[in-house]
Short mmCIF file of C-alpha atoms in Angstrom, two decimals:
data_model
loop_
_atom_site.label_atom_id
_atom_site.label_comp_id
_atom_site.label_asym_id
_atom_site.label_seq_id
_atom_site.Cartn_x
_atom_site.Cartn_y
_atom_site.Cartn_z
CA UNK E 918 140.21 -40.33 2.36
CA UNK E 919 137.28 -38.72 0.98
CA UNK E 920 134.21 -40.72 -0.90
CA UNK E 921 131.59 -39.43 -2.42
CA UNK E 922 128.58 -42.31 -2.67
CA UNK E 923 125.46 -40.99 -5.15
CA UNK E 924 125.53 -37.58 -3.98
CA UNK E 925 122.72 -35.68 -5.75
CA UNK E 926 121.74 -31.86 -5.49
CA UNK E 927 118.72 -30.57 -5.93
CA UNK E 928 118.19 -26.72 -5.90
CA UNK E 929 114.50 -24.64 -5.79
CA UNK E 930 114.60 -22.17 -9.14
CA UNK E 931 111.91 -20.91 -10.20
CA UNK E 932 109.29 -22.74 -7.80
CA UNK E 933 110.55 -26.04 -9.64
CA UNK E 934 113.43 -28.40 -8.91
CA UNK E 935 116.64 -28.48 -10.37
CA UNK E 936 118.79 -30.73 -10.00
CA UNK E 937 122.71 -29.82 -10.13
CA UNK E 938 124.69 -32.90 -9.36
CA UNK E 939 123.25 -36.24 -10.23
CA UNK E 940 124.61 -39.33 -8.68
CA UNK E 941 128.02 -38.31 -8.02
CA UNK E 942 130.77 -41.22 -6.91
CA UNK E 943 134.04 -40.42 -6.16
CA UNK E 944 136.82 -41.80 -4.18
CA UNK E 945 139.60 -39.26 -3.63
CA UNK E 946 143.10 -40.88 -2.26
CA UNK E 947 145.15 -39.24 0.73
CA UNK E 948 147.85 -37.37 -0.18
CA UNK E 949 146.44 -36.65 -3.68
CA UNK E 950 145.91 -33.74 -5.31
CA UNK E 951 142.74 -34.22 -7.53
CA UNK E 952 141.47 -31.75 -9.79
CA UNK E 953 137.48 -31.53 -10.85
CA UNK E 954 137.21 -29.69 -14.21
CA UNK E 955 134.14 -28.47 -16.46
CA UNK E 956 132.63 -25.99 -17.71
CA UNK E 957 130.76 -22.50 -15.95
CA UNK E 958 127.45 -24.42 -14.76
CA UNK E 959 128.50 -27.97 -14.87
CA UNK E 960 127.99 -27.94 -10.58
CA UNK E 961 131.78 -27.25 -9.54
CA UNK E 962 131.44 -25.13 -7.00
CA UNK E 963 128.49 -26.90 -5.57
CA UNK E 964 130.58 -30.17 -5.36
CA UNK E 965 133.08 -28.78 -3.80
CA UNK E 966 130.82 -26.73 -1.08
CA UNK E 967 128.81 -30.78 -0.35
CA UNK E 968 132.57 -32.61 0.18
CA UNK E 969 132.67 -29.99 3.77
CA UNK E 970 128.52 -29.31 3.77
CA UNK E 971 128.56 -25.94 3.16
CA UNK E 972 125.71 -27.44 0.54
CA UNK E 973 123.90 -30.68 2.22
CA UNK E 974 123.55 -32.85 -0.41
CA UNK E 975 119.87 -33.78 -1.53
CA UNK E 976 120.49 -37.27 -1.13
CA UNK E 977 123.74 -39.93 -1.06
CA UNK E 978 126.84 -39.93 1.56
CA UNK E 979 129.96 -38.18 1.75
CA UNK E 980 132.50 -40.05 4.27
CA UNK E 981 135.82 -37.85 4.61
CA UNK E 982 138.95 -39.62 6.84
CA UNK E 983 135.75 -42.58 8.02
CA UNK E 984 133.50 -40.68 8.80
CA UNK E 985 130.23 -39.92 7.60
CA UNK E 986 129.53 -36.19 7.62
CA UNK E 987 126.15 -36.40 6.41
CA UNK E 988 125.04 -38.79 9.21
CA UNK E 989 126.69 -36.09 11.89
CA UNK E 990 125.14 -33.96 14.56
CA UNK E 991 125.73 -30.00 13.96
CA UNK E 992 128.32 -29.44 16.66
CA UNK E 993 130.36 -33.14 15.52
CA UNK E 994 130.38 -31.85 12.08
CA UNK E 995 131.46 -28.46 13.10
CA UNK E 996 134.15 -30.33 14.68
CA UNK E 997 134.86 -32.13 11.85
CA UNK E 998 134.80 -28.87 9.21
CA UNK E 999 137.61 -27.39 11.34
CA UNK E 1000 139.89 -30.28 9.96
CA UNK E 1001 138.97 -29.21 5.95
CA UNK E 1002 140.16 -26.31 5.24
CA UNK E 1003 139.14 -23.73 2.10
CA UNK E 1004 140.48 -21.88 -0.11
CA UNK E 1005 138.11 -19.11 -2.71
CA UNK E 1006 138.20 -17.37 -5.75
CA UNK E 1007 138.01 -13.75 -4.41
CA UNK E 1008 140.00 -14.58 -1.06
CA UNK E 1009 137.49 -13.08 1.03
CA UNK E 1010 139.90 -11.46 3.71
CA UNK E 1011 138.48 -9.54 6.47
CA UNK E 1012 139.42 -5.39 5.09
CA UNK E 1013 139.91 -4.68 8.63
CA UNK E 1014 142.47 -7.23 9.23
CA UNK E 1015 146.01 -7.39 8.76
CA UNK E 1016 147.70 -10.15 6.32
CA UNK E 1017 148.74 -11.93 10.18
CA UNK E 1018 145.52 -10.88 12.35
CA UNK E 1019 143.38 -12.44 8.77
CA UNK E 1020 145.79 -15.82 9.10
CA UNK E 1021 145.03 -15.72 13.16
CA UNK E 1022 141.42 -15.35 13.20
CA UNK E 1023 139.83 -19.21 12.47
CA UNK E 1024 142.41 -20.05 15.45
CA UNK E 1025 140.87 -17.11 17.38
CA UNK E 1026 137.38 -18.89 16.66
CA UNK E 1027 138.39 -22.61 17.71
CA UNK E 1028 139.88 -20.92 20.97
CA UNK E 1029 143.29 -21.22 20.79
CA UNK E 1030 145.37 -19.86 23.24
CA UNK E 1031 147.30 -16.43 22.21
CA UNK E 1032 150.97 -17.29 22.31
CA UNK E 1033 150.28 -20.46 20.30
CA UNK E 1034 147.99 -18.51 18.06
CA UNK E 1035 151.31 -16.37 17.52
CA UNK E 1036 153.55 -19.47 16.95
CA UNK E 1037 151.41 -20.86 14.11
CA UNK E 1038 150.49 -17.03 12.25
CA UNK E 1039 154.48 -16.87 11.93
CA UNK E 1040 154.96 -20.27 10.61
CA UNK E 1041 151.95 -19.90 8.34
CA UNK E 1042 153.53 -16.53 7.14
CA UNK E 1043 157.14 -18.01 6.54
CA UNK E 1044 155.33 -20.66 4.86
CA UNK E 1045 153.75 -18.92 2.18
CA UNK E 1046 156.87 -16.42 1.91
CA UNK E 1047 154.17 -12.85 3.60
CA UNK E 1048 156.30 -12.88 6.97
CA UNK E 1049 157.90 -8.84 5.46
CA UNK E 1050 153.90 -8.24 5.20
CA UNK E 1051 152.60 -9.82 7.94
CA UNK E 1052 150.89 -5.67 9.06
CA UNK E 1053 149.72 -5.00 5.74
CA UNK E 1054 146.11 -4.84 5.32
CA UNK E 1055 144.18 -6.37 2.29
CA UNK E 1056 144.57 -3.31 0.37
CA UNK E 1057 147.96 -2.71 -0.22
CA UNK E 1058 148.65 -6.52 -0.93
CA UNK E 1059 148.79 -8.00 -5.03
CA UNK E 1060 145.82 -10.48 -5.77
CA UNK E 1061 148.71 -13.28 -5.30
CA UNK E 1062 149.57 -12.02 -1.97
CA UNK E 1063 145.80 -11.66 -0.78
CA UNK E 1064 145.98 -15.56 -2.30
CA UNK E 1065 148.94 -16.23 0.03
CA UNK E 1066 146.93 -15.16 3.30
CA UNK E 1067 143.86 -17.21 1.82
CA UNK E 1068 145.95 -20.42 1.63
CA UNK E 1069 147.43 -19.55 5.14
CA UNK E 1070 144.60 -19.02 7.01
CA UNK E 1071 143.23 -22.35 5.70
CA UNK E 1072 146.02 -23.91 6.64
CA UNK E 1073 146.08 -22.44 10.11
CA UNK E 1074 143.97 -25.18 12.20
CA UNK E 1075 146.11 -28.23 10.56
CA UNK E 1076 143.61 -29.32 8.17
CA UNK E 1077 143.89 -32.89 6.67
CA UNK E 1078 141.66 -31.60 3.50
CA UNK E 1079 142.54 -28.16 1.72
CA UNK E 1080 139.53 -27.30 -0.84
CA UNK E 1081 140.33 -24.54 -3.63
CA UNK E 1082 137.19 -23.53 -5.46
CA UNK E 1083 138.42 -21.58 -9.07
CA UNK E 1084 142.26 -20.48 -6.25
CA UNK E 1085 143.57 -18.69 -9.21
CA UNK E 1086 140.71 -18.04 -11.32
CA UNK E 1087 141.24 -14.23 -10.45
CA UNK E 1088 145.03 -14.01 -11.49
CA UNK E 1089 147.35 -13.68 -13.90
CA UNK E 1090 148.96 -16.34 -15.51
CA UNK E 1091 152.39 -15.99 -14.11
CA UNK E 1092 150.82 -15.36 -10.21
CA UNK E 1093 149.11 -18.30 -11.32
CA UNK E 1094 152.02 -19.99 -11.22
CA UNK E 1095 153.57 -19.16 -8.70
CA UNK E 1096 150.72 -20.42 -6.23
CA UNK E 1097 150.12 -23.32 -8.06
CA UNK E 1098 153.89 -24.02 -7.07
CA UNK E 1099 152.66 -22.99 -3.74
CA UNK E 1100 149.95 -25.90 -3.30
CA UNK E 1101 152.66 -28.55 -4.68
CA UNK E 1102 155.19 -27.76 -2.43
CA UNK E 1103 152.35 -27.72 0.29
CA UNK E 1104 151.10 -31.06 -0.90
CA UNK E 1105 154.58 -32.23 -0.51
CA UNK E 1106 155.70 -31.03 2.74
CA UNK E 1107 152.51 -31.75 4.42
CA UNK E 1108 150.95 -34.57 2.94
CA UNK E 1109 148.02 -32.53 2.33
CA UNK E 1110 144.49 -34.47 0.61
CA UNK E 1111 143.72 -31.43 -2.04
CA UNK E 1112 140.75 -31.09 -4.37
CA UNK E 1113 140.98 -28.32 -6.77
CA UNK E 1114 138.01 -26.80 -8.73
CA UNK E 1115 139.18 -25.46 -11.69
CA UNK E 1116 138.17 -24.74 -15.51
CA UNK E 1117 141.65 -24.46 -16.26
CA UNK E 1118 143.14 -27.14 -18.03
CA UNK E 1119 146.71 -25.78 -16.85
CA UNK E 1120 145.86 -26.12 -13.36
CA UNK E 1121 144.95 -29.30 -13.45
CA UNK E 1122 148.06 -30.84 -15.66
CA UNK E 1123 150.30 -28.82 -13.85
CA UNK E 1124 149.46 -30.64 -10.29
CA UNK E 1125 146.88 -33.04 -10.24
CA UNK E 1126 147.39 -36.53 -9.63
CA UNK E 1127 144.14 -37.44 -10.87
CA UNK E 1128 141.12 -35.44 -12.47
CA UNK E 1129 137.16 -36.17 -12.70
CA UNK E 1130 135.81 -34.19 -15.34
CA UNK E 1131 132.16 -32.78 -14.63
CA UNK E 1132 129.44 -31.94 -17.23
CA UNK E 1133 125.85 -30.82 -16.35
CA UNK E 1134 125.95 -32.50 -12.64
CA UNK E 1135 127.61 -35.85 -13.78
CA UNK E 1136 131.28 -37.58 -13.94
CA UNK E 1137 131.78 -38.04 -17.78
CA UNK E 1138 135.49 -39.39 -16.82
CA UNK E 1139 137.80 -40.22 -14.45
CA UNK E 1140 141.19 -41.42 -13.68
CA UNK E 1141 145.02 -40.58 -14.01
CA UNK E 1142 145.80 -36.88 -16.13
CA UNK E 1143 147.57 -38.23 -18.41
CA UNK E 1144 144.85 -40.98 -19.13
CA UNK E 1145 141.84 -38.93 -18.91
CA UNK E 1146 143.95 -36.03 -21.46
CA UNK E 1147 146.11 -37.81 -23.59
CA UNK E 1148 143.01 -40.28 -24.67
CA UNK E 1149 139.47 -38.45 -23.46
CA UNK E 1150 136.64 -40.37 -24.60
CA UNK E 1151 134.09 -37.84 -24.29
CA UNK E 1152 133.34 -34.97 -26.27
CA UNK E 1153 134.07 -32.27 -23.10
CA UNK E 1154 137.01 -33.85 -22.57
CA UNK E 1155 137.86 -33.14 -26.15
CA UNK E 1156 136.92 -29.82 -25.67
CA UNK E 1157 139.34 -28.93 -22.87
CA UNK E 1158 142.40 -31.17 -24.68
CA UNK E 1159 142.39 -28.59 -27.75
CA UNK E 1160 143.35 -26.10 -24.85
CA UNK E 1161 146.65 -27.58 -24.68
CA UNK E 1162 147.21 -27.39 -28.16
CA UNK E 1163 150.06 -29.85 -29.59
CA UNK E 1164 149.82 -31.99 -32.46
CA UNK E 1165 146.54 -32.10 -34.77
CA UNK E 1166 146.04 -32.63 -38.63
CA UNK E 1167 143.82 -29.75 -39.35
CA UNK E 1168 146.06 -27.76 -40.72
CA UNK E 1169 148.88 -30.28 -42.44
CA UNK E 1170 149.36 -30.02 -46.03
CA UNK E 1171 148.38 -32.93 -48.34
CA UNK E 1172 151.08 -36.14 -47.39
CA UNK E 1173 151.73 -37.63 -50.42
CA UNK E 1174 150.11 -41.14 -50.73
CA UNK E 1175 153.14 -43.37 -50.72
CA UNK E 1176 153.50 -41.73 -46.97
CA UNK E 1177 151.86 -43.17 -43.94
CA UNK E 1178 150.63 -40.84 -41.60
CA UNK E 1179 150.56 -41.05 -37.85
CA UNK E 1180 149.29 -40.03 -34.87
CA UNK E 1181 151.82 -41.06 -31.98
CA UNK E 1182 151.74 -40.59 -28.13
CA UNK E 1183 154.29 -41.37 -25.37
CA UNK E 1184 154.01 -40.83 -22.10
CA UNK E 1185 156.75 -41.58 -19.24
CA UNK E 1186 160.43 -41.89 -19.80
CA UNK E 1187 159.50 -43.21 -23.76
CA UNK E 1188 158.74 -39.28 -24.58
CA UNK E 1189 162.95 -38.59 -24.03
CA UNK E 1190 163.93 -40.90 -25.81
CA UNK E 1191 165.20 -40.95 -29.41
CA UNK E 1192 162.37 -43.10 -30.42
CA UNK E 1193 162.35 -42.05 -33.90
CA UNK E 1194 166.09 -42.03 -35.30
CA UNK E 1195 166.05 -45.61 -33.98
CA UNK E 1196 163.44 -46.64 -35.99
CA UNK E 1197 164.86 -45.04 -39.02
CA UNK E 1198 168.56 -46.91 -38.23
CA UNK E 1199 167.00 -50.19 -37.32
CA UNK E 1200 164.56 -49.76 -40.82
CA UNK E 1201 165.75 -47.54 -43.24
CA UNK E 1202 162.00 -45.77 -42.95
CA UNK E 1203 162.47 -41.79 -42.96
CA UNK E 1204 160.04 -40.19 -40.01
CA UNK E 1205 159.29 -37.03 -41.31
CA UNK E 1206 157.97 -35.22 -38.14
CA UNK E 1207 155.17 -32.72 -39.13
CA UNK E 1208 153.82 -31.47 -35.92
CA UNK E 1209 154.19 -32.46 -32.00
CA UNK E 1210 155.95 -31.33 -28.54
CA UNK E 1211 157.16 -32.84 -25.33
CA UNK E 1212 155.92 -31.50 -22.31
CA UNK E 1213 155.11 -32.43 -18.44
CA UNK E 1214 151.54 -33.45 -16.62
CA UNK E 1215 152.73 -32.45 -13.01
CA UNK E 1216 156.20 -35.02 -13.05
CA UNK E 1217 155.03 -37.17 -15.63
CA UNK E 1218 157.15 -36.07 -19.40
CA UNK E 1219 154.63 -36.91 -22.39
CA UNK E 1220 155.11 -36.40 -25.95
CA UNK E 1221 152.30 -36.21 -29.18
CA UNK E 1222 153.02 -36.17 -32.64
CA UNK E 1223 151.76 -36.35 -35.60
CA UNK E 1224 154.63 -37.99 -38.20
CA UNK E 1225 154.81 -39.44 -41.85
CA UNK E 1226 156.73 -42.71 -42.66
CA UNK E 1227 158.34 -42.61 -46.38
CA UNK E 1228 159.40 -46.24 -47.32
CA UNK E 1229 158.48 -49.48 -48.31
CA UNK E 1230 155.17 -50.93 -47.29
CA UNK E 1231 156.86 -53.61 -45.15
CA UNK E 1232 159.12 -51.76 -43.39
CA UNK E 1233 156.84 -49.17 -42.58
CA UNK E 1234 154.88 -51.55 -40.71
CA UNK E 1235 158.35 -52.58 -38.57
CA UNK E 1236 158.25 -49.63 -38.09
CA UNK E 1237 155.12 -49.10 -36.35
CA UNK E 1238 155.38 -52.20 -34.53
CA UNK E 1239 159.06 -51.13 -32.95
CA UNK E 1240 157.13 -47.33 -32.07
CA UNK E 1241 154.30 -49.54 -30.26
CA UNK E 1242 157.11 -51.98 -28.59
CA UNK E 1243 158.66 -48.77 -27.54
CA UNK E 1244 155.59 -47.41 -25.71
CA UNK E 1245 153.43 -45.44 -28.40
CA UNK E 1246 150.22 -45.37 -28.49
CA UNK E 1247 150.02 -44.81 -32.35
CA UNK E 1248 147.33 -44.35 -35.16
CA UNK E 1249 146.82 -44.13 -38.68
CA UNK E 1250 145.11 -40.57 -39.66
CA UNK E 1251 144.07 -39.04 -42.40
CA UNK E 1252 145.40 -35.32 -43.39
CA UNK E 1253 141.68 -34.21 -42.50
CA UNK E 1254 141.62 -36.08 -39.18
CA UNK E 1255 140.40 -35.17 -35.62
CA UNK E 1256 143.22 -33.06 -33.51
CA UNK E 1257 142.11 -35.40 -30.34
CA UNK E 1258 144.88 -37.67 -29.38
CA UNK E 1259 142.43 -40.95 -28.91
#
């Protein structure tokens, strides 16, 4: 749906160049929401702003639905910008305009007719639950709501690509939320191709598919959530997994030696099970669990722990091998270990 082929930025600062994105590849699935992540300056929003050529890359190809936009003519890839729509930080809603005339005006711009115009405003506002606010003006409306009429009026020409650059960096954590929900269920009903920008590490686990995290202009990983989280390999990756919290050995009291200690993972339908009291029935080994949680990435349930095995030296090693035929990732730590699951 969208690929990105050695797309490279360079920007003028200064009198010298600088160069903000450096050989990016990426190949974003319909349907999909996919998340970007990284740190303030690590070329985000400038990503984002090349995938519809707001920002004309400095050299490589970006090819969204087949087509090649940076091979286009300006009035075929005006055409082409109508069908990716975008979503900003600081909503940028016209004061002057109600929530409905703000949702109506990019259909006032491609020319459509009034009373269709009219048809699509109310479905937009139904849609993102603003059809009791349709006349209010920017002012009176929450940050949430002025999000609402942002989403909306991206919506409004039937994009096939919705782009949110830092949606819900301005709000709260439960308005957060609550649009968050908003883009799923959007993603759902629609089948709309969504790439969220985001330093949030909740955003992305509560709705990506997939995630590409980005550190000074390059991909440092890529692939499922619960891959790239649950076992980063680089040290920004790291970074944004201590975010989550969950089970590290920092702060764990001395294990006696005669007790193996673990690091475990699960992810899919192994984190509900009962993994644990089975080994102990089919082993006699006592799994003392010192730390750990069960939670969700989007749909997906995963579960990290950090346990100690009290038993014989033979069993305890049935034991691990039953936890790994049971689908744990596990590893042998140290009290002092790293917190990073991987």
């Amino acid at each position: 749906m969208i690929e990105l082929d050695g797309v490279s930025k360079d920007f003028t600062i200064g009198g010298r160049a600088v160069r903000v994105l450096d050989g990016i590849d990426l190949n974003i699935p319909k349907g999909t929401i996919y998340g970007i992540i990284g740190h303030s300056g690590a070329g985000k929003s400038t990503l984002v702003r090349c995938i519809n050529l707001l920002e004309r890359p400095t050299s490589g190809r970006v090819t969204v639905n087949g087509k090649d936009l940076t091979n286009l003519d300006p009035r075929k890839l005006q055409t082409e910008r109508q069908k990716i729509g975008m979503v900003f930080q600081h909503f940028n809603l016209l004061s002057s305009r109600t929530a409905a005339e703000n949702i109506e005006f990019p259909l006032e711009l491609a020319g459509w007719p009034k009373e269709r115009r009219r048809r699509r405003v109310e479905e937009l506002l139904r849609l993102v639950g603003l059809w009791e606010l349709r006349d209010q003006y920017p002012s009176k409306l929450s940050g949430g709501q002025k999000q609402r009429v942002g989403i909306a009026r991206a919506l409004a020409p039937q994009p096939e690509v919705l782009l949110c650059d830092e949606a819900t960096s301005a709000l709260d954590p439960q308005t957060t939320d609550s649009i968050l929900e908003l883009l799923a269920s959007i993603n759902r009903s629609l089948g709309l191709t969504m790439v969220v920008i985001t330093h949030e590490m909740h955003v992305v686990t509560a709705i990506c598919d997939r995630v590409a995290v980005l550190h000074q202009g390059r991909i440092v990983e890529e692939g499922r959530v619960v891959d790239v989280f649950l076992r980063p390999k680089h040290p920004v990756t790291t970074e944004f997994v201590r975010q989550m919290g969950g089970a590290d050995t920092d702060d764990l009291p001395g294990v006696p030696q005669d007790e193996q200690l673990l690091r475990c993972l699960f992810v899919g339908d192994s984190a509900l099970r009962p993994v644990f009291s089975e080994v102990t029935e089919e082993t006699g080994v006592h799994v003392r669990i010192l730390q750990g949680s069960v939670d969700r990435m989007k749909t997906i349930p995963y579960g990290r722990f950090i346990v100690a095995l009290v038993g014989p030296e033979e069993a305890k090693q049935r034991a691990i091998q039953i936890l790994q035929d049971r689908g744990a990732w596990v590893k042998e730590v140290n009290s002092g270990g790293s917190g990073a699951m991987g």
